[in-house]
Amino acid sequence: MRAPPWMPVLRGVAYVCAVLCVVVVAATATARGTVLNAGFHRDVLARERAYERLYDEVLVDPELTPVTRDLLGRLPVDEALLTSNLKTVLPPETLRALTDEQIRHLIAYLRGDRDALTLSADLRPVVENLESLTQTYFGDLVASLQERPSPDFPAFLRELDVSLQRVAAGEPPHGLPKLSLTPDQAAMAADALLRLVPEGQRAALRPEVDVALREGDVATALAAVGPAVFSDRTREAVERVRAAADGGSWNITADLERGDGSLDTVHRIRGATHLTLGVVEPLAGVLGAAALAALWFTGPESLPRRLRRLGWTLAAGGVLTALCVAVAGLVTGGRVVTPPASWPDSLVRLVDDVQSTALDRVLGGALTAALVALAAGAVALALGVAAQRRPVLEVARRASVWSAAGVTGVALSGVALVPLVFAGGGARVCQGSERLCDMRYDEVAQLTSHNAMSTTADRFIGPLQDPDIVGQLNAGVRALQIDTYRWERPEEVTARLRESDFPPETRRRITDAVARFNPPRPGLWLCHSVCRAGAVELVPTLRQIGDWLRAHPTEVVTLIVQDAVGGADTEAAFRAAGLEDLLHTPHRDPSRPWPTLGEMTESGRRLVVFAERADGPAPWYRNFYAYAMETPYAFRSPAEMSCLPHRGGGDKRLFLLNHFITIDGGSRLDAARVNARAGIVERARACERARGRPVTFVAVDYVTIGDARSAVDALNAERAERA
């Protein structure tokens, strides 16, 4: 039976339609899974470390210095103070959250899920951080002038406000106490105050400030510098912040609409994407399936010829899609947007790296979709050849029909779905690295702060760390060694001091302090040997750790508790701090492998707590030395450091490397040397060879001195390479 004359025309149209529909489905699916997927953008930014590079490369670029200084010069805070605390004022987490929010709004608008584009940023956290930094700066200044152990911020702000009002009214402020200063102290205080004054005005103000401070008259000294320091700069800074925040929210859309017309481009793109996703993509899928069905069912040809026709059609669609990908790669050259010539090189490099990575992933998704179509076509061709060479029974014929239908369905589904693999949901990160998520807890090295609660920030006598516990976590610490105590009665202090590692002079100072003040306080505390040498409350500190963990959902933190407080009371403290949902319960068998960091972060159970003495009663509160071994810790010089077994024996899964110098207490002078990257890495490797287990905890004093964090990162990078 001869085919009708229109049949070849129909097949030709169906063939062209099917090939083009494969290309369209691949393109639209790639767009949906990448550039129109918020997770894709988060993933690209994370892979290129965009936020870290912004702080470490762009904002410190000398080409940006004039702009940065012009901005900072408008704020009533020293430039050095603000730039050194930039991550405090605008933490990476806050910047990431602000960016993620704008990405979500923009993608929702482009996909047609929202009718209007609304971009806004909540600047209240930034303003609060800036205000906190300013308060700390001026509060510490006044506290140092008043010789107070710590500034009373609310009182300081009230006094400052009254003083500024009096200065603005032309009256000298009053109410600040007179101080008895030595000439040297007066000169130092004058230098501290005059550093706040524009350089050109310092010489004229110095005589009045010197005379006032030599007489201990802080009020007059502040009145002298107040007009130059506070009036104009504070008013201008407040006005700028208020103008930007507009009640706490920055309306980005409004600013863009008043700008260079970039939103007009976004609106045009939105029209195209809405049409493409809503009409073109589903229409291409339906037409493609119909065209392939027409190619299959039209004509009296044998089954082998139908299979070959189907195979050539799918293969042609895959080849054409691959050619389009190749052309797109050549045309773009790895760059979609050309940064302006006025941008600094560091920002250009960052933008180029981000868009290059994004483009590679987009083209990779489209190319993979093309390969799926090509592979499906190859399978259909192979089936056609096999069917032609062997007699085909009815059962085999039916099987081949279903095989052809399956190949067609898989091909179209694969072309549509494969690009979603390249979308990303935000990079899967654990402890700051994608590569650590698949490593077990007992395989990862963790920077550990020895006596983490004993800090300069909390005014401990003989501190062993500088930042407070939250500051240490922000600096990369992931394990905290803390000591829990109850406040001592006076008669208990002398015996405790004899057992402590404080030098004799420090013991004398503590004894004198006990005789004059610091009566016993109720409750549970974090102290170092003697609570009168420094103490912070346990429950509020645990609550801060919990808040930090919730703000950093990809991090795992470990507490190693030197416990002078019973296990039941400790359990109650963790419950009062609201940490029960974060606590990880180790397996009762210490020899069992630990879960991976990825499994721990996905479960939400990311806080591991050990005790040096107790073992329970809470199932999550296990004895550290049942699970871990350690090196000695009483080293008086780097040369004495060894890998010999100490507490915990020598065959545990977890391994604590004590890496600090003890000379009647910690040694700040030795910290820079022993915390050097090369020294830590070399000793960790040696101890791992000697003990047959990877180092888990690298415990150091003064974690912010030296390169301890870099050393831990290097150890983890080596292990990830071997994994």
XYZ file of C-alpha atoms in Angstrom:
723
model
C 0.000 0.000 0.000
C 1.480 3.288 -1.099
C 1.685 6.119 1.399
C -0.413 9.224 0.674
C 1.548 12.031 -1.040
C 1.238 14.261 2.043
C 2.830 11.666 4.331
C 6.485 12.571 3.568
C 5.670 16.231 4.150
C 4.080 15.387 7.499
C 7.109 13.338 8.511
C 9.465 16.129 7.480
C 7.520 18.694 9.503
C 7.347 16.307 12.450
C 11.089 15.659 12.212
C 11.988 19.382 12.227
C 9.459 20.085 14.968
C 10.776 17.267 17.163
C 14.409 18.362 16.764
C 13.596 21.993 17.578
C 11.419 20.989 20.526
C 14.305 19.000 22.023
C 16.461 22.134 21.810
C 13.735 24.343 23.314
C 12.988 21.930 26.160
C 16.708 21.668 26.957
C 17.100 25.478 26.923
C 14.037 26.258 29.036
C 14.750 23.470 31.502
C 18.317 24.726 31.851
C 17.082 28.264 32.505
C 14.538 27.033 35.044
C 17.119 24.941 36.859
C 19.926 27.515 36.875
C 19.495 31.240 36.273
C 15.846 31.119 37.388
C 16.623 29.100 40.501
C 17.625 30.925 43.697
C 19.621 27.926 44.932
C 21.797 28.077 41.822
C 22.905 31.619 42.607
C 23.577 30.807 46.259
C 25.607 27.805 45.174
C 27.737 29.817 42.730
C 28.420 32.554 45.306
C 29.410 29.931 47.871
C 31.688 28.056 45.469
C 33.547 31.261 44.626
C 33.730 32.312 48.300
C 32.181 35.599 47.210
C 31.397 36.904 50.684
C 34.804 36.072 52.133
C 36.552 37.594 49.114
C 34.480 40.738 49.459
C 35.948 41.287 52.922
C 39.441 39.942 52.290
C 40.113 41.275 48.780
C 37.636 43.925 47.638
C 37.082 46.064 50.726
C 40.830 46.221 51.434
C 41.745 47.047 47.825
C 43.920 50.216 47.771
C 41.879 51.426 44.788
C 38.842 51.623 47.069
C 40.642 53.403 49.898
C 39.518 56.945 48.902
C 35.883 55.837 48.706
C 36.079 53.856 51.939
C 37.775 56.663 53.818
C 35.252 59.184 52.555
C 32.453 56.989 53.891
C 34.129 56.177 57.201
C 35.126 59.780 57.700
C 31.450 60.599 58.067
C 31.014 58.264 61.021
C 31.845 59.199 64.624
C 34.167 56.207 65.011
C 37.848 55.913 64.240
C 38.522 54.500 60.768
C 40.914 51.893 62.147
C 38.377 50.722 64.704
C 35.609 50.342 62.141
C 37.712 48.670 59.439
C 39.281 46.249 61.902
C 35.784 45.358 63.128
C 34.094 45.382 59.731
C 32.894 41.810 60.128
C 31.374 42.828 63.453
C 29.467 45.745 61.950
C 28.418 43.781 58.850
C 28.944 40.064 59.570
C 29.217 37.705 56.585
C 26.074 35.935 57.781
C 24.118 39.205 57.689
C 25.442 40.068 54.242
C 24.623 36.564 52.983
C 21.094 36.768 54.395
C 20.525 40.177 52.792
C 21.781 38.912 49.433
C 19.761 35.690 49.600
C 16.619 37.675 50.296
C 17.121 39.868 47.208
C 17.861 36.802 45.047
C 14.641 35.118 46.179
C 12.550 38.204 45.416
C 14.162 38.722 42.013
C 13.787 35.075 40.941
C 10.170 34.965 42.109
C 9.469 38.063 40.003
C 11.229 36.710 36.904
C 9.421 33.363 37.154
C 6.062 35.121 37.406
C 5.393 34.026 40.985
C 5.145 37.702 41.987
C 3.438 40.486 40.111
C 5.691 43.260 41.438
C 9.415 43.487 42.081
C 10.096 44.428 45.696
C 13.721 44.551 46.773
C 14.350 45.732 50.312
C 16.970 45.119 52.954
C 16.505 45.180 56.709
C 19.375 47.348 57.912
C 18.455 47.215 61.567
C 21.045 44.524 62.416
C 23.762 46.598 60.732
C 22.682 49.775 62.517
C 22.548 47.931 65.831
C 26.033 46.518 65.279
C 27.367 49.959 64.394
C 25.711 51.496 67.439
C 27.090 48.716 69.620
C 30.591 49.256 68.274
C 30.304 53.009 68.807
C 29.040 52.497 72.337
C 31.873 50.119 73.097
C 34.423 52.532 71.705
C 33.272 55.593 73.630
C 32.266 53.549 76.650
C 35.749 52.064 76.982
C 37.238 55.508 76.505
C 35.197 57.016 79.329
C 35.695 53.936 81.505
C 39.450 54.237 81.105
C 39.329 57.917 82.021
C 37.189 57.156 85.058
C 39.354 54.162 85.991
C 36.298 51.940 86.152
C 36.685 48.202 85.539
C 33.885 48.285 82.954
C 31.715 50.947 81.340
C 28.098 51.359 82.340
C 26.656 51.785 78.829
C 23.141 52.975 79.709
C 24.493 55.495 82.222
C 27.218 56.525 79.809
C 24.723 57.155 77.007
C 22.471 59.165 79.296
C 25.394 61.243 80.511
C 26.699 61.675 76.974
C 23.291 62.789 75.705
C 22.983 65.366 78.479
C 26.557 66.499 77.881
C 25.969 66.890 74.140
C 22.816 68.898 74.765
C 24.747 71.198 77.029
C 27.583 71.482 74.516
C 25.103 72.317 71.753
C 23.604 74.993 74.023
C 27.023 76.469 74.644
C 27.250 75.217 78.218
C 29.983 73.001 79.633
C 28.730 69.546 80.682
C 28.855 68.622 84.335
C 28.236 65.632 86.501
C 31.305 63.580 85.589
C 33.585 62.840 88.532
C 36.834 64.508 89.234
C 39.834 62.234 88.806
C 43.201 62.249 90.448
C 45.643 61.697 87.564
C 49.399 61.676 87.472
C 51.023 63.862 84.789
C 51.703 60.764 82.688
C 48.110 59.561 83.069
C 46.811 63.013 82.169
C 48.988 63.091 79.043
C 47.784 59.629 77.978
C 44.160 60.616 78.552
C 44.671 63.818 76.554
C 46.147 61.831 73.666
C 43.172 59.451 73.761
C 40.663 62.292 73.605
C 42.477 64.312 70.967
C 42.746 61.320 68.642
C 39.021 61.797 68.107
C 39.469 65.398 66.971
C 40.283 66.354 63.355
C 44.043 66.684 63.085
C 43.939 70.382 62.209
C 42.147 71.236 65.456
C 44.262 69.238 67.894
C 47.005 71.779 68.530
C 44.532 74.505 69.444
C 42.614 72.269 71.855
C 45.570 70.552 73.550
C 46.391 73.265 76.160
C 42.830 73.369 77.478
C 42.535 69.562 77.525
C 45.938 69.157 79.237
C 45.075 71.631 81.981
C 41.645 70.095 82.579
C 42.943 66.539 82.813
C 45.867 67.460 85.062
C 43.213 68.743 87.438
C 41.154 65.600 86.927
C 38.299 67.553 85.332
C 36.913 65.118 82.740
C 33.812 67.248 82.205
C 35.794 70.256 81.017
C 38.027 68.097 78.828
C 34.997 66.539 77.128
C 33.374 69.933 76.778
C 36.490 71.159 74.984
C 36.587 68.346 72.431
C 32.833 67.791 72.233
C 32.007 70.365 69.529
C 34.801 69.047 67.311
C 34.133 65.367 67.894
C 30.465 64.776 68.407
C 28.256 67.567 67.149
C 28.666 67.577 63.373
C 29.911 64.011 62.909
C 27.281 62.376 65.081
C 24.451 64.382 63.584
C 25.640 63.658 60.047
C 26.121 59.951 60.755
C 22.688 59.611 62.301
C 21.098 61.428 59.390
C 22.896 59.212 56.867
C 21.895 56.026 58.653
C 18.299 57.160 58.993
C 18.144 58.213 55.363
C 19.505 54.860 54.239
C 17.451 52.754 56.620
C 14.182 54.709 56.371
C 12.785 53.202 59.512
C 15.058 50.176 59.414
C 14.467 49.100 55.803
C 16.304 50.139 52.669
C 13.996 50.264 49.645
C 16.380 49.042 46.962
C 13.715 48.985 44.255
C 12.985 52.684 44.686
C 16.671 53.587 44.453
C 17.110 51.474 41.310
C 14.080 53.038 39.673
C 15.616 56.461 40.226
C 18.952 55.222 38.913
C 20.249 54.144 35.524
C 17.151 52.336 34.288
C 18.488 48.882 35.097
C 15.049 47.841 36.324
C 13.642 48.449 32.837
C 15.907 45.647 31.618
C 14.697 43.423 34.447
C 11.068 44.114 33.541
C 11.734 43.220 29.890
C 13.495 40.002 30.909
C 10.571 39.178 33.162
C 8.171 39.464 30.240
C 10.283 37.029 28.221
C 10.803 34.528 31.045
C 7.158 34.575 32.063
C 6.147 33.789 28.474
C 8.856 31.146 28.107
C 8.104 29.250 31.299
C 4.353 29.649 31.127
C 3.764 28.998 27.417
C 6.813 28.051 25.381
C 8.172 25.303 27.658
C 4.946 23.286 28.089
C 4.016 23.843 24.426
C 7.443 22.559 23.307
C 7.028 19.474 25.480
C 3.594 18.684 24.050
C 4.599 19.391 20.440
C 7.814 17.398 20.818
C 5.966 14.364 22.144
C 3.325 14.702 19.389
C 5.976 15.034 16.664
C 7.840 11.948 17.893
C 4.552 10.042 18.026
C 3.779 11.128 14.468
C 7.177 9.904 13.296
C 6.548 6.568 14.968
C 2.995 5.844 13.914
C 2.858 7.226 10.375
C 3.715 4.968 7.475
C 3.781 1.235 6.916
C 7.522 0.886 7.452
C 8.891 -1.928 9.506
C 9.685 -1.660 13.187
C 13.468 -1.362 12.636
C 12.989 1.638 10.351
C 10.695 3.333 12.874
C 13.248 2.813 15.644
C 16.017 4.233 13.477
C 13.866 7.238 12.530
C 13.143 7.906 16.205
C 16.821 7.483 17.060
C 18.039 9.873 14.378
C 15.491 12.481 15.487
C 16.534 12.376 19.153
C 20.218 12.298 18.213
C 19.771 15.285 15.892
C 18.057 17.222 18.701
C 20.941 16.402 21.027
C 23.573 17.403 18.453
C 21.801 20.686 17.681
C 21.527 21.475 21.386
C 25.244 20.745 21.840
C 26.078 23.023 18.902
C 23.997 25.809 20.460
C 25.888 25.333 23.727
C 29.228 25.530 21.899
C 28.193 28.693 20.069
C 26.984 30.278 23.323
C 30.304 29.476 24.975
C 32.279 31.017 22.108
C 30.100 34.131 21.928
C 30.196 34.861 25.654
C 33.841 33.937 26.196
C 33.080 33.215 29.860
C 31.723 36.708 30.498
C 28.112 37.841 30.244
C 28.553 41.259 31.871
C 31.542 43.531 31.277
C 32.381 45.420 34.484
C 32.936 49.180 34.108
C 36.525 50.343 33.694
C 36.176 52.383 36.892
C 35.807 49.267 39.042
C 38.893 48.170 41.012
C 40.707 45.062 39.814
C 39.718 43.058 42.910
C 36.014 43.629 42.268
C 36.406 42.889 38.547
C 38.139 39.581 39.375
C 35.391 38.630 41.806
C 32.601 39.434 39.345
C 34.417 37.653 36.510
C 35.007 34.543 38.611
C 31.372 34.433 39.747
C 29.924 34.859 36.274
C 32.437 32.427 34.760
C 31.442 29.748 37.280
C 27.752 30.484 36.728
C 28.112 30.339 32.938
C 30.069 27.083 33.121
C 27.294 25.521 35.177
C 24.566 26.814 32.867
C 26.325 25.514 29.776
C 27.160 22.286 31.587
C 23.501 21.735 32.378
C 22.454 22.366 28.784
C 25.238 20.148 27.435
C 24.248 17.316 29.749
C 20.651 17.620 28.549
C 21.958 17.405 24.972
C 23.923 14.283 25.821
C 20.815 12.683 27.312
C 18.927 13.214 24.046
C 21.921 11.959 22.056
C 22.235 8.860 24.250
C 18.509 8.131 23.946
C 18.818 8.417 20.164
C 21.756 6.022 20.184
C 19.726 3.487 22.191
C 16.834 3.732 19.708
C 19.224 3.261 16.782
C 20.762 0.211 18.474
C 17.322 -1.291 19.008
C 16.503 -0.691 15.350
C 19.639 -2.445 14.191
C 19.008 -5.371 16.535
C 15.390 -5.691 15.378
C 16.456 -5.734 11.729
C 18.997 -8.520 12.219
C 16.715 -10.910 14.129
C 13.225 -12.195 13.344
C 10.754 -10.281 15.433
C 7.981 -12.291 17.125
C 4.810 -10.577 18.243
C 5.939 -10.551 21.868
C 9.259 -9.044 20.850
C 7.422 -6.572 18.641
C 5.315 -5.412 21.580
C 8.374 -5.233 23.782
C 10.097 -3.114 21.165
C 7.088 -0.790 20.942
C 7.148 -0.323 24.693
C 10.937 0.094 24.540
C 10.553 2.813 21.938
C 7.902 4.555 24.025
C 10.160 4.241 27.063
C 13.172 5.620 25.224
C 11.091 8.565 24.017
C 9.710 9.295 27.479
C 13.089 8.968 29.165
C 14.678 11.192 26.544
C 12.203 14.052 26.930
C 12.104 13.708 30.727
C 15.880 13.594 30.920
C 16.292 16.642 28.713
C 13.883 18.523 30.997
C 15.107 17.259 34.366
C 18.872 16.841 34.038
C 19.588 20.614 34.173
C 18.023 20.676 37.635
C 21.075 18.790 38.873
C 23.066 21.944 38.161
C 20.693 24.177 40.065
C 22.117 23.644 43.517
C 20.267 24.462 46.686
C 23.072 26.490 48.077
C 26.373 24.703 48.470
C 26.294 21.912 51.050
C 28.821 23.253 53.503
C 30.013 21.845 56.838
C 32.469 23.652 59.101
C 33.014 26.154 56.282
C 33.879 23.588 53.584
C 31.895 21.488 51.119
C 34.533 18.764 51.327
C 34.039 18.094 55.040
C 30.347 17.158 54.880
C 31.111 13.547 53.932
C 33.837 13.167 56.580
C 33.026 11.710 59.979
C 33.181 13.788 63.136
C 36.133 11.695 64.336
C 38.011 12.327 61.061
C 37.897 16.139 61.127
C 40.360 18.440 62.911
C 38.758 21.181 65.018
C 40.363 24.355 66.311
C 39.949 24.228 70.082
C 40.310 27.087 72.567
C 41.932 26.069 75.839
C 40.120 27.634 78.827
C 37.764 29.385 76.430
C 35.913 31.302 79.160
C 39.112 32.925 80.507
C 39.211 35.990 78.274
C 40.510 39.497 78.139
C 37.064 40.587 76.948
C 35.504 39.329 80.201
C 38.321 40.827 82.324
C 39.738 37.594 83.750
C 42.938 37.824 85.756
C 45.521 35.853 83.780
C 43.341 35.338 80.665
C 44.188 32.642 78.132
C 42.040 33.980 75.279
C 41.298 37.474 74.039
C 37.799 37.430 72.446
C 34.805 36.203 74.397
C 33.337 32.810 73.548
C 31.149 34.101 70.718
C 34.151 35.985 69.337
C 36.148 32.763 69.401
C 33.422 30.936 67.476
C 33.431 33.753 64.926
C 37.213 33.356 64.660
C 36.894 29.694 63.619
C 36.971 27.850 66.951
C 34.740 24.763 66.891
C 35.595 23.166 70.236
C 35.593 25.011 73.558
C 37.298 23.779 76.720
C 35.383 25.335 79.603
C 35.483 24.979 83.398
C 32.253 24.918 85.418
C 32.252 26.021 89.076
C 30.210 27.358 91.921
C 31.416 30.610 93.446
C 33.855 29.896 96.299
C 33.421 30.904 99.877
C 36.366 32.987 101.151
C 37.729 30.085 103.182
C 37.866 27.915 100.039
C 39.954 30.326 97.995
C 43.332 29.801 99.637
C 43.288 26.028 99.164
C 42.066 26.408 95.570
C 44.849 28.870 94.801
C 47.493 26.475 96.048
C 46.284 23.921 93.486
C 45.986 26.393 90.611
C 48.506 27.219 87.890
C 48.592 30.936 88.729
C 52.002 32.456 89.449
C 52.651 33.728 93.007
C 52.074 37.400 92.133
C 48.689 36.612 90.605
C 47.734 34.577 93.663
C 48.613 37.565 95.878
C 46.480 39.871 93.758
C 43.519 37.500 93.957
C 43.897 37.134 97.715
C 43.965 40.942 98.108
C 40.898 41.255 95.916
C 39.045 38.633 97.946
C 39.815 40.539 101.108
C 38.301 43.755 99.691
C 35.381 42.758 97.456
C 33.740 40.053 95.296
C 31.574 38.209 97.825
C 30.297 34.728 96.882
C 27.571 34.691 94.226
C 24.902 32.009 93.796
C 24.421 29.918 90.676
C 26.682 28.144 88.201
C 29.684 29.886 86.676
C 32.505 29.462 84.185
C 35.750 30.222 85.999
C 39.442 29.455 85.730
C 40.575 27.820 88.969
C 39.132 30.596 91.164
C 35.949 32.468 90.325
C 37.245 35.655 91.916
C 39.928 35.710 89.240
C 37.193 36.035 86.639
C 33.807 34.481 86.044
C 30.946 34.471 83.558
C 27.541 32.942 84.222
C 27.062 29.458 82.787
C 23.448 29.561 81.553
C 23.660 32.907 79.692
C 26.902 31.757 78.070
C 25.296 28.473 76.971
C 22.391 30.467 75.584
C 24.844 32.569 73.541
C 26.401 29.383 72.139
C 22.939 28.142 71.195
C 22.086 31.430 69.496
C 25.334 31.242 67.533
C 24.642 27.664 66.431
C 21.147 28.558 65.234
C 22.575 31.471 63.269
C 25.161 29.091 61.721
C 23.194 25.957 60.745
C 26.134 24.273 58.963
C 28.472 24.277 61.977
C 29.176 21.641 64.628
C 30.466 22.762 68.035
C 31.984 20.679 70.834
C 32.187 21.552 74.544
C 34.787 19.786 76.694
C 33.814 20.583 80.281
C 36.228 20.498 83.192
C 33.382 19.906 85.595
C 33.411 20.956 89.215
C 29.606 20.924 88.952
C 27.586 17.708 89.052
C 26.093 16.128 85.958
C 22.475 16.651 87.046
C 23.034 20.368 87.663
C 24.833 20.653 84.337
C 21.916 18.956 82.569
C 19.536 21.430 84.195
C 21.706 24.329 83.027
C 21.604 23.147 79.401
C 17.843 22.704 79.680
C 17.475 26.217 81.115
C 19.556 27.556 78.211
C 17.159 25.942 75.718
C 19.760 23.715 74.052
C 17.988 20.348 74.165
C 17.117 20.417 70.457
C 20.789 20.959 69.511
C 22.446 18.294 71.665
C 23.994 15.280 69.961
C 23.918 11.962 71.798
C 27.085 9.903 71.137
C 26.769 6.156 70.681
C 27.184 4.344 73.987
C 30.014 2.328 72.434
C 32.984 4.742 72.179
C 34.642 2.515 69.577
C 31.825 2.990 67.058
C 32.480 5.363 64.133
C 30.851 8.776 64.466
C 28.309 10.163 61.974
C 29.481 12.493 59.229
C 29.324 16.250 59.706
C 26.700 16.334 56.965
C 24.506 13.891 58.884
C 24.907 15.908 62.069
C 23.997 19.210 60.416
C 21.016 17.664 58.630
C 19.732 16.253 61.931
C 20.164 19.579 63.692
C 22.001 17.814 66.540
C 25.193 19.808 66.265
C 26.328 20.403 69.852
C 28.547 17.670 71.346
C 29.186 17.908 75.097
C 31.798 15.957 77.052
C 32.725 15.997 80.752
C 36.188 15.361 82.140
C 34.769 13.686 85.271
C 31.050 12.960 84.944
C 29.399 10.427 82.673
C 25.714 11.341 82.526
C 23.109 11.176 83.837
C 21.970 12.802 80.568
C 22.691 10.450 77.618
C 24.294 13.329 75.675
C 26.711 14.137 78.550
C 29.448 11.530 78.200
C 32.858 11.213 79.807
C 35.455 12.674 77.465
C 38.189 10.174 78.242
C 35.918 7.228 77.480
C 35.844 8.524 73.909
C 39.120 10.433 73.609
C 42.814 10.334 74.360
C 45.198 13.260 74.720
C 48.810 14.358 74.863
C 50.401 15.833 77.994
C 49.678 19.533 78.558
C 52.221 20.886 81.067
C 54.868 22.055 78.580
C 57.152 24.903 79.630
C 58.756 25.295 76.202
C 58.042 24.192 72.622
C 60.952 21.765 72.820
C 59.180 19.804 75.577
C 56.061 19.122 73.492
C 55.556 15.394 72.983
C 52.980 12.907 71.703
C 53.109 10.600 74.727
C 49.824 9.137 75.987
C 48.217 10.963 78.879
C 44.606 10.837 80.059
C 42.397 8.535 78.006
C 45.104 5.999 77.183
C 46.194 5.459 73.594
C 43.449 3.715 71.635
C 40.476 6.085 71.403
C 38.764 7.404 68.255
C 39.014 11.059 69.319
C 42.419 12.658 69.872
C 43.109 15.891 71.791
C 46.402 17.592 70.930
C 47.303 19.961 73.776
C 49.406 22.601 72.048
C 50.185 25.427 74.458
C 52.874 26.553 76.875
C 52.246 26.604 80.628
C 54.614 28.821 82.629
C 52.701 29.473 85.867
C 49.747 30.079 83.571
C 49.510 30.673 79.842
C 52.250 32.376 77.860
C 51.091 35.084 75.467
C 54.692 35.650 74.412
C 55.030 32.029 73.289
C 51.613 31.889 71.627
C 52.703 33.416 68.332
C 55.501 30.865 68.074
C 53.617 27.717 69.087
C 50.492 28.756 67.152
C 52.442 29.015 63.905
C 50.887 27.036 61.061
C 53.962 24.981 60.209
C 54.606 23.987 63.839
C 51.060 22.809 64.472
C 50.846 20.847 61.228
C 54.230 19.206 61.801
C 53.424 18.197 65.393
C 49.934 16.958 64.471
C 51.372 14.737 61.748
C 54.022 13.368 64.096
C 51.453 12.581 66.805
C 49.121 10.982 64.285
C 51.926 8.673 63.179
C 52.817 7.864 66.779
C 49.254 7.251 67.978
C 47.663 5.837 64.829
C 44.680 8.210 64.870
C 44.032 11.620 63.283
C 44.098 14.583 65.635
C 40.530 15.707 66.380
C 41.035 18.700 68.684
C 43.947 21.148 68.353
C 43.832 23.019 71.674
C 45.704 26.331 71.869
C 45.890 29.415 74.037
C 45.198 32.784 72.412
C 43.521 31.372 69.306
C 43.607 34.746 67.551
C 47.416 34.929 67.799
C 49.366 33.085 65.118
C 47.973 30.786 62.418
C 46.233 28.006 64.341
C 43.091 28.224 62.245
C 45.101 28.015 59.042
C 46.901 24.951 60.401
C 43.611 23.189 61.149
C 42.334 24.067 57.675
C 45.513 22.564 56.182
C 45.047 19.322 58.137
C 41.445 19.030 56.964
C 42.407 19.776 53.362
C 44.951 16.927 53.444
C 42.374 14.524 54.872
C 39.745 15.533 52.330
C 42.236 14.832 49.543
C 42.886 11.348 50.895
C 39.189 10.577 51.466
